[in-house]
Short mmCIF file of C-alpha atoms in Angstrom, two decimals:
data_model
loop_
_atom_site.label_atom_id
_atom_site.label_comp_id
_atom_site.label_asym_id
_atom_site.label_seq_id
_atom_site.Cartn_x
_atom_site.Cartn_y
_atom_site.Cartn_z
CA MET A 211 -15.35 -16.10 12.47
CA THR A 212 -16.71 -13.17 14.30
CA ALA A 213 -14.85 -10.43 16.25
CA SER A 214 -14.74 -10.11 20.05
CA THR A 215 -17.60 -8.48 21.62
CA THR A 216 -16.53 -7.93 25.15
CA PRO A 217 -12.69 -6.51 24.99
CA ALA A 218 -10.62 -7.07 28.14
CA GLN A 219 -9.51 -4.19 30.38
CA VAL A 220 -5.70 -3.48 30.03
CA VAL A 221 -3.64 -1.01 31.77
CA LEU A 222 -0.50 0.05 29.85
CA ARG A 223 1.66 1.04 32.69
CA GLY A 224 4.61 3.51 32.79
CA GLY A 225 5.08 4.09 28.92
CA ARG A 226 6.18 6.98 26.72
CA VAL A 227 3.01 7.98 25.46
CA ALA A 228 3.19 9.84 22.10
CA ASP A 229 -0.17 11.39 21.20
CA PRO A 230 -0.13 13.15 17.64
CA ALA A 231 -3.50 14.74 18.71
CA ARG A 232 -1.92 16.61 21.69
CA GLY A 233 1.38 16.94 20.03
CA ASP A 234 3.34 15.65 23.08
CA GLU A 235 5.05 12.88 24.77
CA ARG A 236 4.61 12.00 28.24
CA VAL A 237 5.42 8.94 30.87
CA VAL A 238 1.76 8.24 31.77
CA ASP A 239 -0.45 4.93 31.97
CA VAL A 240 -3.06 4.30 29.41
CA HIS A 241 -6.33 2.43 30.39
CA LEU A 242 -8.27 0.64 27.98
CA ALA A 243 -11.81 -0.65 28.47
CA GLY A 244 -14.89 -1.62 26.55
CA GLY A 245 -12.71 -1.37 23.29
CA ARG A 246 -11.85 2.53 23.83
CA VAL A 247 -9.55 4.54 25.51
CA HIS A 248 -10.74 5.11 29.08
CA ALA A 249 -8.15 6.96 30.86
CA VAL A 250 -4.74 8.41 30.35
CA GLY A 251 -2.74 9.70 33.02
CA PRO A 252 -0.03 9.15 35.73
CA GLY A 253 -0.31 6.36 38.16
CA LEU A 254 -4.00 5.02 37.10
CA PRO A 255 -5.87 2.44 39.36
CA VAL A 256 -6.17 -0.90 38.12
CA PRO A 257 -9.83 -2.11 37.93
CA ASP A 258 -10.52 -5.88 39.27
CA GLY A 259 -9.48 -8.16 36.62
CA ALA A 260 -7.70 -6.00 34.33
CA GLN A 261 -4.47 -7.23 32.40
CA VAL A 262 -1.32 -4.81 33.57
CA LEU A 263 1.12 -4.45 30.87
CA ASP A 264 4.53 -3.10 32.06
CA VAL A 265 5.44 -0.97 29.16
CA ASP A 266 8.45 1.06 30.95
CA GLY A 267 11.12 2.13 28.46
CA CYS A 268 8.61 1.65 25.42
CA VAL A 269 6.95 4.30 23.21
CA VAL A 270 2.99 3.80 23.22
CA GLY A 271 0.93 5.31 20.41
CA PRO A 272 -2.27 4.78 18.45
CA GLY A 273 -1.93 1.91 16.04
CA PHE A 274 -0.85 2.77 12.32
CA VAL A 275 -3.58 3.50 10.03
CA ASP A 276 -2.78 2.23 6.52
CA LEU A 277 -4.69 3.94 3.68
CA HIS A 278 -3.14 1.88 1.08
CA SER A 279 -3.39 -2.12 1.75
CA HIS A 280 -4.31 -4.55 -1.07
CA VAL A 281 -3.72 -7.65 1.58
CA ASN A 282 -7.44 -8.18 2.57
CA SER A 283 -6.29 -11.63 3.86
CA VAL A 284 -5.46 -12.98 7.37
CA ALA A 285 -1.97 -13.73 6.09
CA GLY A 286 -1.25 -10.34 4.97
CA GLN A 287 -2.77 -8.39 7.85
CA ARG A 288 -0.94 -10.83 10.38
CA LEU A 289 2.41 -9.36 8.50
CA GLN A 290 0.96 -5.68 8.89
CA ALA A 291 0.11 -6.45 12.50
CA MET A 292 3.70 -7.03 13.32
CA ASP A 293 4.89 -3.88 11.50
CA GLY A 294 2.74 -1.97 13.87
CA VAL A 295 -0.75 -1.51 11.88
CA THR A 296 -4.31 -1.80 13.31
CA THR A 297 -6.32 -0.56 10.60
CA ALA A 298 -5.40 -1.68 6.74
CA LEU A 299 -7.54 0.06 4.09
CA GLU A 300 -7.97 -0.88 0.54
CA LEU A 301 -8.47 2.54 -1.12
CA GLU A 302 -6.30 3.00 -4.22
CA GLY A 303 -7.93 0.25 -6.13
CA GLY A 304 -11.18 -0.24 -4.13
CA LEU A 305 -13.40 -3.39 -4.44
CA MET A 306 -16.82 -3.93 -6.07
CA PRO A 307 -19.38 -4.46 -4.90
CA VAL A 308 -18.60 -2.66 -1.81
CA ASP A 309 -21.23 -3.80 0.63
CA LEU A 310 -20.27 -7.58 -0.44
CA ALA A 311 -16.84 -6.68 0.39
CA TYR A 312 -17.79 -5.72 3.90
CA ARG A 313 -19.84 -8.29 4.84
CA GLN A 314 -17.61 -11.27 3.50
CA THR A 315 -14.52 -9.74 5.17
CA ALA A 316 -16.58 -9.50 8.61
CA ASP A 317 -17.69 -12.92 8.19
CA GLU A 318 -14.40 -14.55 7.46
CA GLY A 319 -12.86 -12.19 10.52
CA ARG A 320 -9.68 -10.44 10.31
CA PRO A 321 -6.74 -9.36 13.18
CA LEU A 322 -7.02 -5.60 11.96
CA ASN A 323 -9.71 -3.22 10.83
CA PHE A 324 -10.75 -2.89 7.27
CA GLY A 325 -12.25 -0.73 4.83
CA PHE A 326 -12.63 -0.19 1.06
CA SER A 327 -13.41 2.36 -1.33
CA ALA A 328 -15.53 2.58 -4.67
CA SER A 329 -13.42 1.00 -7.53
CA TRP A 330 -13.32 3.37 -10.47
CA GLY A 331 -11.31 0.74 -12.38
CA GLN A 332 -14.08 -2.01 -12.03
CA ALA A 333 -16.86 0.38 -12.56
CA ARG A 334 -15.39 1.32 -15.86
CA ALA A 335 -14.77 -2.25 -17.04
CA VAL A 336 -18.36 -3.28 -15.87
CA VAL A 337 -19.73 -0.87 -18.69
CA LEU A 338 -16.84 -0.81 -21.22
CA LEU A 339 -16.13 -4.76 -21.04
CA GLY A 340 -18.94 -6.05 -19.48
CA TRP A 341 -16.85 -7.14 -16.80
CA GLN A 342 -18.29 -8.89 -13.78
CA PRO A 343 -17.15 -7.29 -10.37
CA THR A 344 -14.66 -9.53 -8.22
CA LEU A 345 -13.46 -9.13 -5.00
CA ASP A 346 -10.29 -11.19 -5.91
CA LEU A 347 -7.12 -8.81 -6.42
CA THR A 348 -5.31 -11.25 -8.86
CA SER A 349 -8.57 -11.23 -11.01
CA SER A 350 -8.69 -7.46 -10.92
CA LEU A 351 -4.86 -7.26 -11.61
CA GLY A 352 -5.79 -9.31 -15.04
CA MET A 353 -8.69 -6.85 -15.99
CA LEU A 354 -6.28 -3.90 -15.70
CA GLY A 355 -4.07 -5.42 -18.60
CA GLU A 356 -7.16 -5.65 -20.88
CA PRO A 357 -6.95 -2.73 -23.23
CA ASP A 358 -10.62 -1.98 -24.08
CA TRP A 359 -11.54 -0.65 -20.80
CA GLN A 360 -8.42 1.80 -21.01
CA ARG A 361 -10.38 4.00 -23.58
CA SER A 362 -12.07 7.16 -23.05
CA SER A 363 -15.99 6.76 -22.42
CA SER A 364 -18.88 7.93 -24.50
CA PRO A 365 -21.02 10.43 -22.71
CA ALA A 366 -23.50 7.49 -22.15
CA GLU A 367 -20.87 5.04 -21.03
CA LEU A 368 -19.37 7.98 -18.55
CA GLY A 369 -22.97 8.21 -17.39
CA ARG A 370 -23.61 4.75 -16.32
CA TRP A 371 -20.23 3.97 -14.69
CA MET A 372 -20.52 7.38 -12.52
CA GLU A 373 -24.00 5.98 -11.28
CA LEU A 374 -22.04 2.95 -10.37
CA LEU A 375 -19.83 4.61 -8.46
CA ARG A 376 -22.35 6.83 -6.69
CA ALA A 377 -24.20 3.81 -5.82
CA GLU A 378 -21.26 2.23 -4.37
CA VAL A 379 -20.71 5.57 -2.04
CA ALA A 380 -24.35 5.24 -1.00
CA ASP A 381 -23.14 1.84 0.13
CA GLY A 382 -20.64 2.84 2.49
CA ALA A 383 -17.60 3.23 0.39
CA LEU A 384 -14.73 5.23 2.20
CA GLY A 385 -14.01 7.17 -1.14
CA ILE A 386 -13.38 6.57 -4.93
CA GLY A 387 -10.23 4.74 -5.49
CA ILE A 388 -8.85 5.64 -9.26
CA LEU A 389 -6.43 3.72 -10.91
CA GLN A 390 -5.87 6.64 -13.64
CA GLY A 391 -2.20 5.52 -14.20
CA TYR A 392 -3.47 1.96 -15.53
CA ALA A 393 -5.78 3.89 -18.27
CA PRO A 394 -3.54 6.74 -18.92
CA ARG A 395 -4.73 7.65 -22.34
CA THR A 396 -8.38 8.38 -21.18
CA ASP A 397 -9.94 11.92 -21.54
CA PRO A 398 -8.99 14.17 -18.72
CA ALA A 399 -12.42 15.26 -18.50
CA GLU A 400 -13.44 11.94 -16.85
CA PHE A 401 -11.31 12.45 -14.24
CA THR A 402 -12.40 15.96 -13.22
CA ALA A 403 -16.04 14.41 -13.56
CA VAL A 404 -15.11 11.73 -10.85
CA ALA A 405 -13.53 14.66 -8.72
CA ARG A 406 -16.87 16.48 -9.05
CA LEU A 407 -18.83 13.39 -7.94
CA ALA A 408 -16.35 13.05 -5.00
CA ALA A 409 -16.97 16.77 -3.90
CA GLU A 410 -20.78 16.38 -4.32
CA THR A 411 -21.16 13.26 -2.22
CA GLY A 412 -18.65 14.46 0.38
CA VAL A 413 -15.70 11.37 0.28
CA PRO A 414 -12.15 11.64 -0.92
CA THR A 415 -10.55 10.12 -3.71
CA PHE A 416 -7.53 8.00 -3.92
CA THR A 417 -5.41 8.32 -7.05
CA HIS A 418 -2.75 6.44 -8.87
CA VAL A 419 -1.72 9.32 -11.12
CA ARG A 420 -1.20 9.08 -14.89
CA GLU A 421 2.47 9.54 -16.22
CA LEU A 422 4.11 12.83 -15.70
CA ALA A 423 4.78 15.08 -18.74
CA ALA A 424 8.33 15.24 -17.94
CA ALA A 425 8.99 11.50 -18.44
CA ASP A 426 6.30 11.06 -21.37
CA PRO A 427 5.36 14.43 -23.05
CA SER A 428 2.79 12.59 -24.91
CA THR A 429 0.72 12.11 -21.86
CA PRO A 430 -2.79 13.77 -22.23
CA VAL A 431 -1.92 15.73 -19.11
CA ASP A 432 0.78 15.80 -16.43
CA GLY A 433 -0.27 13.38 -13.74
CA SER A 434 0.56 15.40 -10.78
CA SER A 435 -0.86 18.54 -12.12
CA GLU A 436 -4.24 16.88 -13.03
CA ILE A 437 -4.94 16.06 -9.44
CA VAL A 438 -4.08 19.56 -8.01
CA VAL A 439 -6.04 21.11 -10.75
CA ALA A 440 -8.97 18.90 -10.28
CA ALA A 441 -8.75 19.46 -6.44
CA ALA A 442 -8.81 23.18 -6.96
CA GLU A 443 -11.65 23.21 -9.47
CA THR A 444 -14.19 20.78 -7.78
CA GLY A 445 -13.42 21.41 -4.24
CA ALA A 446 -12.80 17.75 -3.72
CA ARG A 447 -10.20 16.21 -1.31
CA MET A 448 -8.05 14.12 -3.25
CA HIS A 449 -5.27 11.88 -1.95
CA HIS A 450 -2.06 11.34 -4.26
CA CYS A 451 -0.90 7.77 -3.83
CA HIS A 452 2.73 6.45 -3.58
CA VAL A 453 4.46 9.82 -4.85
CA ASN A 454 7.71 8.02 -4.42
CA SER A 455 6.96 5.28 -7.27
CA THR A 456 4.79 7.52 -9.66
CA SER A 457 7.12 10.49 -9.55
CA ARG A 458 10.45 8.50 -9.13
CA ARG A 459 13.44 10.75 -10.04
CA HIS A 460 11.12 13.44 -10.96
CA LEU A 461 10.04 13.43 -7.48
CA ASP A 462 11.07 17.14 -6.49
CA ARG A 463 9.24 18.78 -9.03
CA VAL A 464 6.01 16.95 -8.18
CA LEU A 465 6.74 17.69 -4.46
CA ASP A 466 6.93 21.33 -5.48
CA THR A 467 3.76 21.00 -7.61
CA LEU A 468 1.88 19.69 -4.53
CA ALA A 469 3.33 22.25 -1.94
CA SER A 470 2.30 25.17 -4.04
CA ALA A 471 -1.38 23.63 -4.33
CA ARG A 472 -1.82 23.16 -0.70
CA ALA A 473 -0.31 26.61 0.01
CA GLU A 474 -2.99 28.06 -2.23
CA GLY A 475 -5.68 25.97 -0.13
CA SER A 476 -6.42 22.84 -2.35
CA ALA A 477 -7.17 19.82 -0.44
CA VAL A 478 -4.52 17.44 -1.62
CA THR A 479 -3.00 14.90 0.60
CA VAL A 480 0.04 12.78 -0.22
CA GLU A 481 1.58 9.33 0.87
CA ALA A 482 4.97 7.39 0.30
CA TYR A 483 6.63 4.34 1.31
CA PRO A 484 10.38 3.82 1.58
CA TYR A 485 11.10 1.30 -1.09
CA GLY A 486 12.91 1.78 -4.36
CA ALA A 487 10.73 -0.88 -6.05
CA GLY A 488 6.99 -1.31 -6.63
CA SER A 489 4.47 -4.22 -7.27
CA THR A 490 1.69 -4.58 -9.70
CA GLY A 491 0.35 -6.82 -12.37
CA ILE A 492 2.61 -7.27 -15.32
CA GLY A 493 -0.16 -6.22 -17.46
CA ALA A 494 -0.17 -2.84 -16.28
CA ALA A 495 -0.36 -0.22 -19.20
CA PHE A 496 2.73 1.56 -17.98
CA LEU A 497 4.68 -1.83 -18.12
CA ALA A 498 4.23 -2.32 -21.91
CA PRO A 499 7.72 -2.87 -23.73
CA GLU A 500 7.04 0.59 -25.63
CA ARG A 501 6.27 2.57 -22.58
CA LEU A 502 8.97 1.28 -19.94
CA GLY A 503 11.56 3.38 -21.63
CA VAL A 504 10.02 6.83 -20.77
CA TRP A 505 11.16 6.03 -17.20
CA GLY A 506 14.36 4.74 -18.03
CA LEU A 507 13.55 1.10 -17.48
CA GLY A 508 13.74 -2.02 -19.34
CA PRO A 509 12.38 -5.63 -19.12
CA THR A 510 15.09 -6.95 -16.88
CA HIS A 511 13.88 -4.52 -14.19
CA LEU A 512 10.73 -6.66 -13.73
CA VAL A 513 10.68 -9.79 -11.51
CA LEU A 514 7.83 -12.14 -11.26
CA LEU A 515 6.18 -13.27 -8.18
CA PRO A 516 6.23 -15.83 -6.79
CA GLU A 517 8.65 -17.58 -8.92
CA GLY A 518 11.33 -14.89 -8.43
CA THR A 519 12.14 -14.93 -12.26
CA ARG A 520 13.47 -11.81 -13.98
CA ILE A 521 11.98 -10.89 -17.15
CA ARG A 522 14.65 -11.64 -19.60
CA ASP A 523 13.98 -9.40 -22.74
CA GLU A 524 11.15 -7.75 -24.76
CA ALA A 525 9.74 -11.01 -26.24
CA HIS A 526 9.58 -12.64 -22.72
CA LEU A 527 7.65 -9.59 -21.41
CA ARG A 528 5.40 -9.66 -24.39
CA GLN A 529 4.77 -13.40 -23.71
CA VAL A 530 3.84 -13.00 -20.01
CA ARG A 531 1.52 -10.01 -20.60
CA ARG A 532 -0.31 -11.92 -23.15
CA GLU A 533 -0.56 -15.17 -21.36
CA ASP A 534 -1.13 -13.97 -17.85
CA PRO A 535 -1.88 -10.19 -17.64
CA GLY A 536 -2.46 -10.53 -13.78
CA HIS A 537 0.82 -12.38 -12.70
CA ALA A 538 2.20 -10.12 -9.96
CA CYS A 539 5.60 -8.76 -10.58
CA ILE A 540 8.23 -6.43 -8.88
CA VAL A 541 9.07 -3.03 -10.74
CA GLU A 542 12.49 -1.78 -9.77
CA PHE A 543 12.32 2.02 -10.46
CA LEU A 544 15.24 3.23 -7.88
CA ASP A 545 18.23 1.51 -6.66
CA GLU A 546 18.40 1.90 -2.63
CA ARG A 547 22.01 1.09 -2.69
CA GLU A 548 22.88 4.37 -4.57
CA PRO A 549 22.81 7.22 -2.13
CA ALA A 550 21.19 9.49 -4.64
CA ASP A 551 18.33 7.13 -5.19
CA LEU A 552 17.86 6.57 -1.47
CA ALA A 553 17.62 10.29 -0.84
CA PHE A 554 14.75 10.31 -2.94
CA LEU A 555 12.63 8.17 -0.79
CA GLN A 556 14.02 9.97 2.07
CA ARG A 557 12.82 13.20 0.95
CA ALA A 558 9.20 11.61 -0.20
CA LEU A 559 8.96 10.59 3.59
CA ALA A 560 10.38 14.12 4.62
CA PHE A 561 7.65 16.03 2.76
CA PRO A 562 5.51 17.84 5.13
CA ASP A 563 2.52 16.17 6.20
CA ALA A 564 3.44 13.10 3.87
CA ILE A 565 1.31 10.17 4.92
CA VAL A 566 3.15 6.91 5.65
CA ALA A 567 1.23 4.13 3.53
CA SER A 568 2.45 0.57 2.48
CA ASP A 569 0.73 -0.31 -0.96
CA ALA A 570 0.94 -3.91 0.71
CA MET A 571 0.26 -6.91 -1.64
CA PRO A 572 -1.21 -10.15 -1.17
CA VAL A 573 1.10 -13.05 -0.04
CA LEU A 574 1.45 -15.72 -2.91
CA TRP A 575 2.57 -19.26 -2.74
CA PRO A 576 3.95 -21.22 -5.42
CA ASP A 577 1.07 -23.62 -5.56
CA GLY A 578 -1.47 -21.07 -5.99
CA VAL A 579 -2.65 -20.77 -2.42
CA ARG A 580 -3.39 -17.02 -1.60
CA GLU A 581 -4.35 -17.36 1.80
CA SER A 582 -3.31 -19.16 5.11
CA ARG A 583 -4.13 -19.30 8.72
CA ARG A 584 -1.10 -20.83 9.98
CA TRP A 585 1.35 -18.73 11.76
CA PRO A 586 4.32 -18.46 11.20
CA LEU A 587 3.42 -18.39 7.54
CA PRO A 588 3.93 -21.43 5.51
CA PRO A 589 7.45 -21.41 3.95
CA GLY A 590 7.79 -20.19 0.13
CA GLY A 591 5.31 -17.25 0.32
CA SER A 592 6.21 -14.34 -1.43
CA THR A 593 5.17 -10.72 -1.61
CA HIS A 594 6.88 -7.15 -1.87
CA PRO A 595 8.57 -6.47 1.35
CA ARG A 596 6.61 -3.38 2.00
CA THR A 597 3.86 -5.68 3.01
CA SER A 598 5.83 -6.65 5.92
CA GLY A 599 8.31 -3.93 6.66
CA THR A 600 6.91 -0.37 5.59
CA PHE A 601 6.22 1.17 8.83
CA ALA A 602 9.15 -0.28 10.59
CA LYS A 603 11.32 0.74 8.04
CA ALA A 604 10.00 4.24 7.77
CA LEU A 605 10.43 4.51 11.65
CA ARG A 606 14.01 2.96 11.25
CA LEU A 607 14.95 5.49 8.56
CA MET A 608 13.27 8.74 9.68
CA VAL A 609 13.48 8.44 13.51
CA ARG A 610 16.48 6.27 14.47
CA GLU A 611 18.77 6.92 11.71
CA LEU A 612 18.24 10.39 10.40
CA GLY A 613 16.74 11.67 13.30
CA ALA A 614 14.26 13.58 10.94
CA TRP A 615 11.05 12.81 13.06
CA SER A 616 10.53 12.53 16.93
CA TRP A 617 8.17 9.84 17.97
CA VAL A 618 5.34 12.26 18.08
CA GLU A 619 5.96 13.12 14.29
CA ALA A 620 6.12 9.53 13.59
CA PHE A 621 2.94 8.89 14.78
CA ARG A 622 1.37 11.76 13.42
CA ARG A 623 2.30 10.46 9.89
CA CYS A 624 1.62 6.92 10.38
CA SER A 625 -1.62 7.25 12.65
CA TRP A 626 -3.16 10.70 12.98
CA LEU A 627 -2.91 12.09 9.45
CA PRO A 628 -4.30 9.10 7.68
CA ALA A 629 -7.04 8.83 9.97
CA GLN A 630 -7.96 12.53 9.56
CA VAL A 631 -8.25 11.93 5.70
CA LEU A 632 -11.31 9.88 6.54
CA ALA A 633 -12.50 11.68 9.90
CA GLU A 634 -15.21 13.78 7.85
CA VAL A 635 -16.61 10.45 6.25
CA SER A 636 -16.57 7.99 8.94
CA PRO A 637 -16.92 8.30 12.78
CA ALA A 638 -15.04 5.10 13.03
CA ALA A 639 -11.92 6.93 11.32
CA ALA A 640 -12.31 10.01 13.49
CA ARG A 641 -11.94 7.77 16.46
CA LYS A 642 -8.66 6.46 15.41
CA GLY A 643 -5.09 7.84 15.19
CA HIS A 644 -5.03 9.44 18.57
CA LEU A 645 -5.17 8.39 22.46
CA SER A 646 -7.87 10.92 23.56
CA VAL A 647 -10.45 9.45 26.16
CA GLY A 648 -13.18 7.90 23.90
CA ALA A 649 -10.65 7.11 20.97
CA ASP A 650 -10.76 3.47 19.40
CA ALA A 651 -8.50 1.16 21.71
CA ASP A 652 -6.09 0.59 18.62
CA VAL A 653 -2.77 0.83 20.14
CA VAL A 654 0.93 -0.15 19.14
CA VAL A 655 3.82 -0.39 21.90
CA LEU A 656 7.07 -0.17 20.51
CA ASP A 657 10.62 -0.93 21.77
CA PRO A 658 12.31 2.19 20.35
CA GLU A 659 15.74 0.40 20.13
CA GLU A 660 14.50 -2.51 18.42
CA VAL A 661 11.99 -1.30 15.59
CA ALA A 662 13.38 -2.38 12.18
CA ASP A 663 12.12 -4.19 8.94
CA ARG A 664 13.80 -7.51 8.23
CA ALA A 665 11.53 -8.34 5.11
CA SER A 666 13.77 -8.18 1.87
CA TYR A 667 13.05 -9.04 -1.83
CA THR A 668 14.24 -12.22 -1.40
CA ASP A 669 12.91 -12.85 1.75
CA PRO A 670 9.38 -10.85 1.80
CA THR A 671 7.51 -12.36 4.56
CA ARG A 672 10.04 -12.09 7.35
CA HIS A 673 8.21 -9.74 9.91
CA SER A 674 9.31 -6.81 11.49
CA THR A 675 10.89 -6.56 14.92
CA GLY A 676 10.15 -4.15 17.87
CA VAL A 677 6.35 -4.38 18.06
CA ARG A 678 5.96 -5.02 21.69
CA HIS A 679 2.23 -5.32 21.78
CA LEU A 680 -0.49 -4.43 19.34
CA LEU A 681 -4.09 -3.99 20.60
CA VAL A 682 -7.29 -3.65 18.12
CA HIS A 683 -10.30 -2.40 19.97
CA GLY A 684 -8.64 -3.37 23.17
CA GLU A 685 -7.89 -6.82 22.28
CA LEU A 686 -4.22 -8.18 21.91
CA VAL A 687 -3.23 -9.06 18.77
CA VAL A 688 0.58 -9.16 19.52
CA ARG A 689 1.61 -9.58 22.96
CA ASP A 690 5.42 -9.60 24.24
CA GLY A 691 6.41 -9.72 20.26
CA GLU A 692 4.29 -12.89 19.55
CA LEU A 693 1.12 -12.98 17.60
CA ASP A 694 -2.09 -14.47 19.09
CA GLU A 695 -3.43 -16.76 16.37
CA GLY A 696 -7.05 -16.81 17.59
CA ALA A 697 -7.39 -12.87 17.86
CA PHE A 698 -9.72 -11.48 15.07
CA PRO A 699 -11.07 -8.41 16.72
CA GLY A 700 -10.76 -6.06 13.39
CA GLN A 701 -14.10 -4.11 12.73
CA PRO A 702 -15.43 -2.50 9.47
CA VAL A 703 -14.29 1.25 8.97
CA ARG A 704 -16.95 2.44 6.87
CA ALA A 705 -18.66 5.85 5.29
CA GLY A 706 -21.38 6.90 7.60
CA HIS A 707 -20.49 4.37 10.47
#
């Protein structure tokens, strides 16, 4: 499957164009040609053969750039397309070897743009476990449950896996993904060493921070403090993943820490998603029965996927972790039905310059199938609802219901700011997140009254509504609210390209 090489010309006529690079909203036309934005203005002429889409009453903006998507599948990307995403990047965990990840994904074809970071977790596992790198997320989740890779490294081991990361960055990785929370007892000096490598090579890091001292005083270093100190000491650009789920009810203190660091000049960016539950492999270090209590959780706060079976008790949890540490699960850390808990999620999204990112997870079926090119997706698929609804839910909450964001601000947080995280690394990223002439023709057209998430924890593959059209490199992936099953225009976003 190869991407289209001759994008059609499209004129989007009469929409409310919200361009976060300009910082304004205006009723104008947008002419897309050759996979780029050709012109923006009122009453643009229509070239021979161009498609004209009447988008009067709709909001037109740059497609959403998701810095934190683990789907890397056609099925998952199609759900994200219906949520307004045009670029889905695997940056928190990364994949290894990164060059193979790019080549294999390009050969298979994707509806959305794609990209990967260098995998800190897999590089460590190669050295500490003799692990064979894999591009399969489920296998990688199983590796994360292995205790032997979670220890501190000897100086020689540190040098070896750091060289692996350096080679991955040289191969075009968009940064370094650091799953520090999955090896929370390692020597903090190792984290600083990776930050120095990132600063030296000019790429950002994407970190799942370790536990907070307020929750677990025995942690070697507070997770949120660690990232801001490392950024200040090394000059690295460091991205704090899903601040909502790693901070939970300690969110306000963490946001204060990040705000202070940013005010002092540290290059720390932050992301959040609007859900009160997370998802990962059941073998994660922070889901050990003896660790759950530091966050006020118990075994019954965990639900296995795709079965939907709730963990019964500590014995059940230990059994599943022992027999299948990579088994996907839902982790209920906040209760969105409680106003106080919902307010935590809203404050995470409202934090100045907070980026919306989904932490989208693969779709799994009970028979073990992990991919499908059928649309609508075959029944019985399970995932976290954030895969299907993160961006529409953020817009519903923050634009329509709370009025906290204008449409320009919404596109700034969903498109412009995430693209800017990578703009110095990748020319392709610099062309995304805005509608300037010459920008990539990655565009979403929204019905402002209909944008809403429909996915739930019991029906997680129900796609969002309100995405009228979605174009990737000028090719329609969604038209009139319907997904085109034959559209695979996704292109790589790669460092140096």
